[in-house]
mmCIF file as gemmi writes it, N, C-alpha and C atoms, coordinates in Angstrom:
data_model
loop_
_atom_site.group_PDB
_atom_site.id
_atom_site.type_symbol
_atom_site.label_atom_id
_atom_site.label_alt_id
_atom_site.label_comp_id
_atom_site.label_asym_id
_atom_site.label_entity_id
_atom_site.label_seq_id
_atom_site.pdbx_PDB_ins_code
_atom_site.Cartn_x
_atom_site.Cartn_y
_atom_site.Cartn_z
_atom_site.occupancy
_atom_site.B_iso_or_equiv
_atom_site.pdbx_formal_charge
_atom_site.auth_seq_id
_atom_site.auth_asym_id
_atom_site.pdbx_PDB_model_num
ATOM 1 N N . MET Axp A 1 ? -39.468 -122.865 70.629 1 0 ? 1 A 1
ATOM 2 C CA . MET Axp A 1 ? -38.514 -121.797 70.812 1 0 ? 1 A 1
ATOM 3 C C . MET Axp A 1 ? -39.214 -120.511 71.242 1 0 ? 1 A 1
ATOM 4 N N . LYS Axp A 2 ? -40.458 -120.327 70.779 1 0 ? 2 A 1
ATOM 5 C CA . LYS Axp A 2 ? -41.2 -119.123 71.122 1 0 ? 2 A 1
ATOM 6 C C . LYS Axp A 2 ? -41.496 -119.083 72.618 1 0 ? 2 A 1
ATOM 7 N N . ILE Axp A 3 ? -41.827 -120.217 73.191 1 0 ? 3 A 1
ATOM 8 C CA . ILE Axp A 3 ? -42.12 -120.278 74.623 1 0 ? 3 A 1
ATOM 9 C C . ILE Axp A 3 ? -40.861 -119.983 75.432 1 0 ? 3 A 1
ATOM 10 N N . PHE Axp A 4 ? -39.736 -120.529 74.995 1 0 ? 4 A 1
ATOM 11 C CA . PHE Axp A 4 ? -38.475 -120.315 75.687 1 0 ? 4 A 1
ATOM 12 C C . PHE Axp A 4 ? -38.067 -118.844 75.686 1 0 ? 4 A 1
ATOM 13 N N . THR Axp A 5 ? -38.19 -118.19 74.546 1 0 ? 5 A 1
ATOM 14 C CA . THR Axp A 5 ? -37.828 -116.77 74.487 1 0 ? 5 A 1
ATOM 15 C C . THR Axp A 5 ? -38.804 -115.921 75.301 1 0 ? 5 A 1
ATOM 16 N N . THR Axp A 6 ? -40.069 -116.312 75.315 1 0 ? 6 A 1
ATOM 17 C CA . THR Axp A 6 ? -41.049 -115.591 76.126 1 0 ? 6 A 1
ATOM 18 C C . THR Axp A 6 ? -40.719 -115.701 77.611 1 0 ? 6 A 1
ATOM 19 N N . ILE Axp A 7 ? -40.339 -116.886 78.051 1 0 ? 7 A 1
ATOM 20 C CA . ILE Axp A 7 ? -39.954 -117.08 79.45 1 0 ? 7 A 1
ATOM 21 C C . ILE Axp A 7 ? -38.732 -116.237 79.789 1 0 ? 7 A 1
ATOM 22 N N . LEU Axp A 8 ? -37.749 -116.215 78.894 1 0 ? 8 A 1
ATOM 23 C CA . LEU Axp A 8 ? -36.543 -115.421 79.14 1 0 ? 8 A 1
ATOM 24 C C . LEU Axp A 8 ? -36.844 -113.924 79.174 1 0 ? 8 A 1
ATOM 25 N N . ILE Axp A 9 ? -37.766 -113.48 78.339 1 0 ? 9 A 1
ATOM 26 C CA . ILE Axp A 9 ? -38.152 -112.063 78.348 1 0 ? 9 A 1
ATOM 27 C C . ILE Axp A 9 ? -38.814 -111.711 79.677 1 0 ? 9 A 1
ATOM 28 N N . PHE Axp A 10 ? -39.681 -112.572 80.18 1 0 ? 10 A 1
ATOM 29 C CA . PHE Axp A 10 ? -40.33 -112.311 81.465 1 0 ? 10 A 1
ATOM 30 C C . PHE Axp A 10 ? -39.329 -112.327 82.621 1 0 ? 10 A 1
ATOM 31 N N . ILE Axp A 11 ? -38.346 -113.218 82.561 1 0 ? 11 A 1
ATOM 32 C CA . ILE Axp A 11 ? -37.311 -113.247 83.597 1 0 ? 11 A 1
ATOM 33 C C . ILE Axp A 11 ? -36.504 -111.959 83.563 1 0 ? 11 A 1
ATOM 34 N N . ALA Axp A 12 ? -36.125 -111.513 82.371 1 0 ? 12 A 1
ATOM 35 C CA . ALA Axp A 12 ? -35.36 -110.267 82.251 1 0 ? 12 A 1
ATOM 36 C C . ALA Axp A 12 ? -36.191 -109.079 82.722 1 0 ? 12 A 1
ATOM 37 N N . PHE Axp A 13 ? -37.477 -109.068 82.414 1 0 ? 13 A 1
ATOM 38 C CA . PHE Axp A 13 ? -38.351 -107.994 82.876 1 0 ? 13 A 1
ATOM 39 C C . PHE Axp A 13 ? -38.473 -108.01 84.404 1 0 ? 13 A 1
ATOM 40 N N . GLY Axp A 14 ? -38.521 -109.204 84.98 1 0 ? 14 A 1
ATOM 41 C CA . GLY Axp A 14 ? -38.539 -109.326 86.439 1 0 ? 14 A 1
ATOM 42 C C . GLY Axp A 14 ? -37.255 -108.795 87.061 1 0 ? 14 A 1
ATOM 43 N N . LEU Axp A 15 ? -36.129 -109.023 86.405 1 0 ? 15 A 1
ATOM 44 C CA . LEU Axp A 15 ? -34.864 -108.486 86.902 1 0 ? 15 A 1
ATOM 45 C C . LEU Axp A 15 ? -34.828 -106.967 86.824 1 0 ? 15 A 1
ATOM 46 N N . VAL Axp A 16 ? -35.451 -106.403 85.799 1 0 ? 16 A 1
ATOM 47 C CA . VAL Axp A 16 ? -35.532 -104.948 85.712 1 0 ? 16 A 1
ATOM 48 C C . VAL Axp A 16 ? -36.321 -104.409 86.901 1 0 ? 16 A 1
ATOM 49 N N . ILE Axp A 17 ? -37.445 -105.02 87.197 1 0 ? 17 A 1
ATOM 50 C CA . ILE Axp A 17 ? -38.278 -104.573 88.317 1 0 ? 17 A 1
ATOM 51 C C . ILE Axp A 17 ? -37.535 -104.741 89.642 1 0 ? 17 A 1
ATOM 52 N N . PHE Axp A 18 ? -36.844 -105.869 89.805 1 0 ? 18 A 1
ATOM 53 C CA . PHE Axp A 18 ? -36.082 -106.093 91.036 1 0 ? 18 A 1
ATOM 54 C C . PHE Axp A 18 ? -34.986 -105.046 91.2 1 0 ? 18 A 1
ATOM 55 N N . ASN Axp A 19 ? -34.277 -104.746 90.127 1 0 ? 19 A 1
ATOM 56 C CA . ASN Axp A 19 ? -33.203 -103.758 90.213 1 0 ? 19 A 1
ATOM 57 C C . ASN Axp A 19 ? -33.736 -102.343 90.419 1 0 ? 19 A 1
ATOM 58 N N . LEU Axp A 20 ? -34.938 -102.083 89.959 1 0 ? 20 A 1
ATOM 59 C CA . LEU Axp A 20 ? -35.542 -100.78 90.235 1 0 ? 20 A 1
ATOM 60 C C . LEU Axp A 20 ? -35.811 -100.595 91.72 1 0 ? 20 A 1
ATOM 61 N N . THR Axp A 21 ? -36.097 -101.689 92.416 1 0 ? 21 A 1
ATOM 62 C CA . THR Axp A 21 ? -36.322 -101.577 93.857 1 0 ? 21 A 1
ATOM 63 C C . THR Axp A 21 ? -35.02 -101.316 94.602 1 0 ? 21 A 1
ATOM 64 N N . LEU Axp A 22 ? -33.883 -101.725 94.041 1 0 ? 22 A 1
ATOM 65 C CA . LEU Axp A 22 ? -32.587 -101.5 94.675 1 0 ? 22 A 1
ATOM 66 C C . LEU Axp A 22 ? -32.023 -100.113 94.39 1 0 ? 22 A 1
ATOM 67 N N . LEU Axp A 23 ? -32.577 -99.451 93.41 1 0 ? 23 A 1
ATOM 68 C CA . LEU Axp A 23 ? -32.046 -98.169 92.956 1 0 ? 23 A 1
ATOM 69 C C . LEU Axp A 23 ? -32.391 -97.06 93.942 1 0 ? 23 A 1
ATOM 70 N N . ASP Axp A 24 ? -31.381 -96.293 94.335 1 0 ? 24 A 1
ATOM 71 C CA . ASP Axp A 24 ? -31.569 -95.123 95.191 1 0 ? 24 A 1
ATOM 72 C C . ASP Axp A 24 ? -31.586 -93.903 94.273 1 0 ? 24 A 1
ATOM 73 N N . PHE Axp A 25 ? -32.735 -93.267 94.139 1 0 ? 25 A 1
ATOM 74 C CA . PHE Axp A 25 ? -32.887 -92.184 93.172 1 0 ? 25 A 1
ATOM 75 C C . PHE Axp A 25 ? -32.181 -90.902 93.605 1 0 ? 25 A 1
ATOM 76 N N . ASP Axp A 26 ? -31.835 -90.798 94.895 1 0 ? 26 A 1
ATOM 77 C CA . ASP Axp A 26 ? -31.102 -89.626 95.364 1 0 ? 26 A 1
ATOM 78 C C . ASP Axp A 26 ? -29.624 -89.689 94.969 1 0 ? 26 A 1
ATOM 79 N N . LYS Axp A 27 ? -29.055 -90.887 95.028 1 0 ? 27 A 1
ATOM 80 C CA . LYS Axp A 27 ? -27.64 -91.088 94.668 1 0 ? 27 A 1
ATOM 81 C C . LYS Axp A 27 ? -27.537 -92.283 93.72 1 0 ? 27 A 1
ATOM 82 N N . PRO Axp A 28 ? -27.862 -92.097 92.443 1 0 ? 28 A 1
ATOM 83 C CA . PRO Axp A 28 ? -27.925 -93.241 91.531 1 0 ? 28 A 1
ATOM 84 C C . PRO Axp A 28 ? -26.565 -93.828 91.132 1 0 ? 28 A 1
ATOM 85 N N . PHE Axp A 29 ? -25.467 -93.132 91.397 1 0 ? 29 A 1
ATOM 86 C CA . PHE Axp A 29 ? -24.167 -93.627 90.958 1 0 ? 29 A 1
ATOM 87 C C . PHE Axp A 29 ? -23.267 -94.023 92.132 1 0 ? 29 A 1
ATOM 88 N N . GLU Axp A 30 ? -23.868 -94.375 93.254 1 0 ? 30 A 1
ATOM 89 C CA . GLU Axp A 30 ? -23.096 -94.775 94.423 1 0 ? 30 A 1
ATOM 90 C C . GLU Axp A 30 ? -23.615 -96.092 94.982 1 0 ? 30 A 1
ATOM 91 N N . GLY Axp A 31 ? -22.707 -96.954 95.413 1 0 ? 31 A 1
ATOM 92 C CA . GLY Axp A 31 ? -23.04 -98.19 96.115 1 0 ? 31 A 1
ATOM 93 C C . GLY Axp A 31 ? -23.879 -99.163 95.299 1 0 ? 31 A 1
ATOM 94 N N . ASN Axp A 32 ? -24.942 -99.663 95.939 1 0 ? 32 A 1
ATOM 95 C CA . ASN Axp A 32 ? -25.803 -100.646 95.286 1 0 ? 32 A 1
ATOM 96 C C . ASN Axp A 32 ? -26.569 -100.054 94.105 1 0 ? 32 A 1
ATOM 97 N N . SER Axp A 33 ? -26.718 -98.754 94.079 1 0 ? 33 A 1
ATOM 98 C CA . SER Axp A 33 ? -27.443 -98.127 92.971 1 0 ? 33 A 1
ATOM 99 C C . SER Axp A 33 ? -26.704 -98.3 91.656 1 0 ? 33 A 1
ATOM 100 N N . MET Axp A 34 ? -25.384 -98.253 91.702 1 0 ? 34 A 1
ATOM 101 C CA . MET Axp A 34 ? -24.602 -98.447 90.477 1 0 ? 34 A 1
ATOM 102 C C . MET Axp A 34 ? -24.783 -99.872 89.952 1 0 ? 34 A 1
ATOM 103 N N . ALA Axp A 35 ? -24.752 -100.844 90.849 1 0 ? 35 A 1
ATOM 104 C CA . ALA Axp A 35 ? -24.981 -102.23 90.455 1 0 ? 35 A 1
ATOM 105 C C . ALA Axp A 35 ? -26.398 -102.401 89.906 1 0 ? 35 A 1
ATOM 106 N N . ALA Axp A 36 ? -27.358 -101.704 90.506 1 0 ? 36 A 1
ATOM 107 C CA . ALA Axp A 36 ? -28.737 -101.781 90.029 1 0 ? 36 A 1
ATOM 108 C C . ALA Axp A 36 ? -28.858 -101.177 88.629 1 0 ? 36 A 1
ATOM 109 N N . LEU Axp A 37 ? -28.174 -100.068 88.383 1 0 ? 37 A 1
ATOM 110 C CA . LEU Axp A 37 ? -28.195 -99.465 87.045 1 0 ? 37 A 1
ATOM 111 C C . LEU Axp A 37 ? -27.589 -100.396 86.003 1 0 ? 37 A 1
ATOM 112 N N . ILE Axp A 38 ? -26.492 -101.04 86.368 1 0 ? 38 A 1
ATOM 113 C CA . ILE Axp A 38 ? -25.873 -101.997 85.452 1 0 ? 38 A 1
ATOM 114 C C . ILE Axp A 38 ? -26.81 -103.169 85.193 1 0 ? 38 A 1
ATOM 115 N N . GLY Axp A 39 ? -27.473 -103.657 86.233 1 0 ? 39 A 1
ATOM 116 C CA . GLY Axp A 39 ? -28.423 -104.76 86.078 1 0 ? 39 A 1
ATOM 117 C C . GLY Axp A 39 ? -29.613 -104.377 85.216 1 0 ? 39 A 1
ATOM 118 N N . ILE Axp A 40 ? -30.097 -103.158 85.385 1 0 ? 40 A 1
ATOM 119 C CA . ILE Axp A 40 ? -31.226 -102.689 84.574 1 0 ? 40 A 1
ATOM 120 C C . ILE Axp A 40 ? -30.825 -102.597 83.112 1 0 ? 40 A 1
ATOM 121 N N . SER Axp A 41 ? -29.649 -102.025 82.85 1 0 ? 41 A 1
ATOM 122 C CA . SER Axp A 41 ? -29.225 -101.884 81.458 1 0 ? 41 A 1
ATOM 123 C C . SER Axp A 41 ? -28.933 -103.24 80.828 1 0 ? 41 A 1
ATOM 124 N N . ALA Axp A 42 ? -28.355 -104.16 81.584 1 0 ? 42 A 1
ATOM 125 C CA . ALA Axp A 42 ? -28.089 -105.499 81.052 1 0 ? 42 A 1
ATOM 126 C C . ALA Axp A 42 ? -29.392 -106.25 80.755 1 0 ? 42 A 1
ATOM 127 N N . SER Axp A 43 ? -30.368 -106.111 81.63 1 0 ? 43 A 1
ATOM 128 C CA . SER Axp A 43 ? -31.653 -106.772 81.406 1 0 ? 43 A 1
ATOM 129 C C . SER Axp A 43 ? -32.381 -106.183 80.201 1 0 ? 43 A 1
ATOM 130 N N . MET Axp A 44 ? -32.309 -104.871 80.045 1 0 ? 44 A 1
ATOM 131 C CA . MET Axp A 44 ? -32.942 -104.245 78.88 1 0 ? 44 A 1
ATOM 132 C C . MET Axp A 44 ? -32.258 -104.691 77.583 1 0 ? 44 A 1
ATOM 133 N N . CYS Axp A 45 ? -30.934 -104.823 77.617 1 0 ? 45 A 1
ATOM 134 C CA . CYS Axp A 45 ? -30.217 -105.327 76.441 1 0 ? 45 A 1
ATOM 135 C C . CYS Axp A 45 ? -30.634 -106.765 76.12 1 0 ? 45 A 1
ATOM 136 N N . ALA Axp A 46 ? -30.794 -107.577 77.161 1 0 ? 46 A 1
ATOM 137 C CA . ALA Axp A 46 ? -31.218 -108.961 76.955 1 0 ? 46 A 1
ATOM 138 C C . ALA Axp A 46 ? -32.611 -109.017 76.335 1 0 ? 46 A 1
ATOM 139 N N . ILE Axp A 47 ? -33.51 -108.163 76.799 1 0 ? 47 A 1
ATOM 140 C CA . ILE Axp A 47 ? -34.864 -108.116 76.227 1 0 ? 47 A 1
ATOM 141 C C . ILE Axp A 47 ? -34.799 -107.712 74.761 1 0 ? 47 A 1
ATOM 142 N N . LEU Axp A 48 ? -34 -106.712 74.46 1 0 ? 48 A 1
ATOM 143 C CA . LEU Axp A 48 ? -33.863 -106.251 73.075 1 0 ? 48 A 1
ATOM 144 C C . LEU Axp A 48 ? -33.294 -107.347 72.177 1 0 ? 48 A 1
ATOM 145 N N . ILE Axp A 49 ? -32.274 -108.045 72.644 1 0 ? 49 A 1
ATOM 146 C CA . ILE Axp A 49 ? -31.676 -109.128 71.858 1 0 ? 49 A 1
ATOM 147 C C . ILE Axp A 49 ? -32.678 -110.249 71.634 1 0 ? 49 A 1
ATOM 148 N N . LEU Axp A 50 ? -33.45 -110.59 72.657 1 0 ? 50 A 1
ATOM 149 C CA . LEU Axp A 50 ? -34.444 -111.657 72.504 1 0 ? 50 A 1
ATOM 150 C C . LEU Axp A 50 ? -35.555 -111.26 71.531 1 0 ? 50 A 1
ATOM 151 N N . LEU Axp A 51 ? -35.956 -109.993 71.551 1 0 ? 51 A 1
ATOM 152 C CA . LEU Axp A 51 ? -36.98 -109.542 70.598 1 0 ? 51 A 1
ATOM 153 C C . LEU Axp A 51 ? -36.445 -109.547 69.167 1 0 ? 51 A 1
ATOM 154 N N . ILE Axp A 52 ? -35.187 -109.163 68.994 1 0 ? 52 A 1
ATOM 155 C CA . ILE Axp A 52 ? -34.572 -109.223 67.665 1 0 ? 52 A 1
ATOM 156 C C . ILE Axp A 52 ? -34.477 -110.669 67.191 1 0 ? 52 A 1
ATOM 157 N N . PHE Axp A 53 ? -34.111 -111.579 68.096 1 0 ? 53 A 1
ATOM 158 C CA . PHE Axp A 53 ? -34.032 -112.997 67.753 1 0 ? 53 A 1
ATOM 159 C C . PHE Axp A 53 ? -35.391 -113.536 67.335 1 0 ? 53 A 1
ATOM 160 N N . ARG Axp A 54 ? -36.44 -113.143 68.061 1 0 ? 54 A 1
ATOM 161 C CA . ARG Axp A 54 ? -37.785 -113.601 67.726 1 0 ? 54 A 1
ATOM 162 C C . ARG Axp A 54 ? -38.212 -113.081 66.355 1 0 ? 54 A 1
ATOM 163 N N . MET Axp A 55 ? -37.905 -111.804 66.064 1 0 ? 55 A 1
ATOM 164 C CA . MET Axp A 55 ? -38.233 -111.249 64.747 1 0 ? 55 A 1
ATOM 165 C C . MET Axp A 55 ? -37.483 -111.961 63.635 1 0 ? 55 A 1
ATOM 166 N N . SER Axp A 56 ? -36.219 -112.274 63.873 1 0 ? 56 A 1
ATOM 167 C CA . SER Axp A 56 ? -35.435 -112.957 62.841 1 0 ? 56 A 1
ATOM 168 C C . SER Axp A 56 ? -35.984 -114.355 62.57 1 0 ? 56 A 1
ATOM 169 N N . LYS Axp A 57 ? -36.471 -115.016 63.604 1 0 ? 57 A 1
ATOM 170 C CA . LYS Axp A 57 ? -37.082 -116.334 63.406 1 0 ? 57 A 1
ATOM 171 C C . LYS Axp A 57 ? -38.374 -116.224 62.593 1 0 ? 57 A 1
ATOM 172 N N . LYS Axp A 58 ? -39.168 -115.172 62.828 1 0 ? 58 A 1
ATOM 173 C CA . LYS Axp A 58 ? -40.389 -114.967 62.05 1 0 ? 58 A 1
ATOM 174 C C . LYS Axp A 58 ? -40.057 -114.703 60.591 1 0 ? 58 A 1
ATOM 175 N N . ILE Axp A 59 ? -39.038 -113.893 60.343 1 0 ? 59 A 1
ATOM 176 C CA . ILE Axp A 59 ? -38.623 -113.592 58.982 1 0 ? 59 A 1
ATOM 177 C C . ILE Axp A 59 ? -38.106 -114.847 58.294 1 0 ? 59 A 1
ATOM 178 N N . GLU Axp A 60 ? -37.328 -115.644 59.022 1 0 ? 60 A 1
ATOM 179 C CA . GLU Axp A 60 ? -36.813 -116.897 58.472 1 0 ? 60 A 1
ATOM 180 C C . GLU Axp A 60 ? -37.944 -117.839 58.121 1 0 ? 60 A 1
ATOM 181 N N . GLU Axp A 61 ? -38.955 -117.908 58.975 1 0 ? 61 A 1
ATOM 182 C CA . GLU Axp A 61 ? -40.11 -118.769 58.743 1 0 ? 61 A 1
ATOM 183 C C . GLU Axp A 61 ? -40.892 -118.326 57.516 1 0 ? 61 A 1
ATOM 184 N N . LYS Axp A 62 ? -41.066 -117.01 57.35 1 0 ? 62 A 1
ATOM 185 C CA . LYS Axp A 62 ? -41.798 -116.492 56.191 1 0 ? 62 A 1
ATOM 186 C C . LYS Axp A 62 ? -41.025 -116.69 54.892 1 0 ? 62 A 1
ATOM 187 N N . SER Axp A 63 ? -39.7 -116.604 54.972 1 0 ? 63 A 1
ATOM 188 C CA . SER Axp A 63 ? -38.911 -116.761 53.746 1 0 ? 63 A 1
ATOM 189 C C . SER Axp A 63 ? -38.863 -118.219 53.298 1 0 ? 63 A 1
ATOM 190 N N . LYS Axp A 64 ? -39.034 -119.164 54.207 1 0 ? 64 A 1
ATOM 191 C CA . LYS Axp A 64 ? -39.068 -120.579 53.837 1 0 ? 64 A 1
ATOM 192 C C . LYS Axp A 64 ? -40.366 -120.92 53.128 1 0 ? 64 A 1
ATOM 193 N N . ASN Axp A 65 ? -41.444 -120.258 53.48 1 0 ? 65 A 1
ATOM 194 C CA . ASN Axp A 65 ? -42.747 -120.542 52.861 1 0 ? 65 A 1
ATOM 195 C C . ASN Axp A 65 ? -42.882 -119.773 51.615 1 0 ? 65 A 1
């Protein structure tokens, strides 16, 4: 499960980088920039959720031992 979550974190991080390339810093709330902002925020949320999931698994593992 650790490998799977690590792969998903790297994919989400790659999506953040890809969406940063689509972002127009002069007009961030127009056209493709808005979609890029939504993609960046969604990817960051996914990374946060995966890190919380990984921590909960570590806590669960420690409480079993």
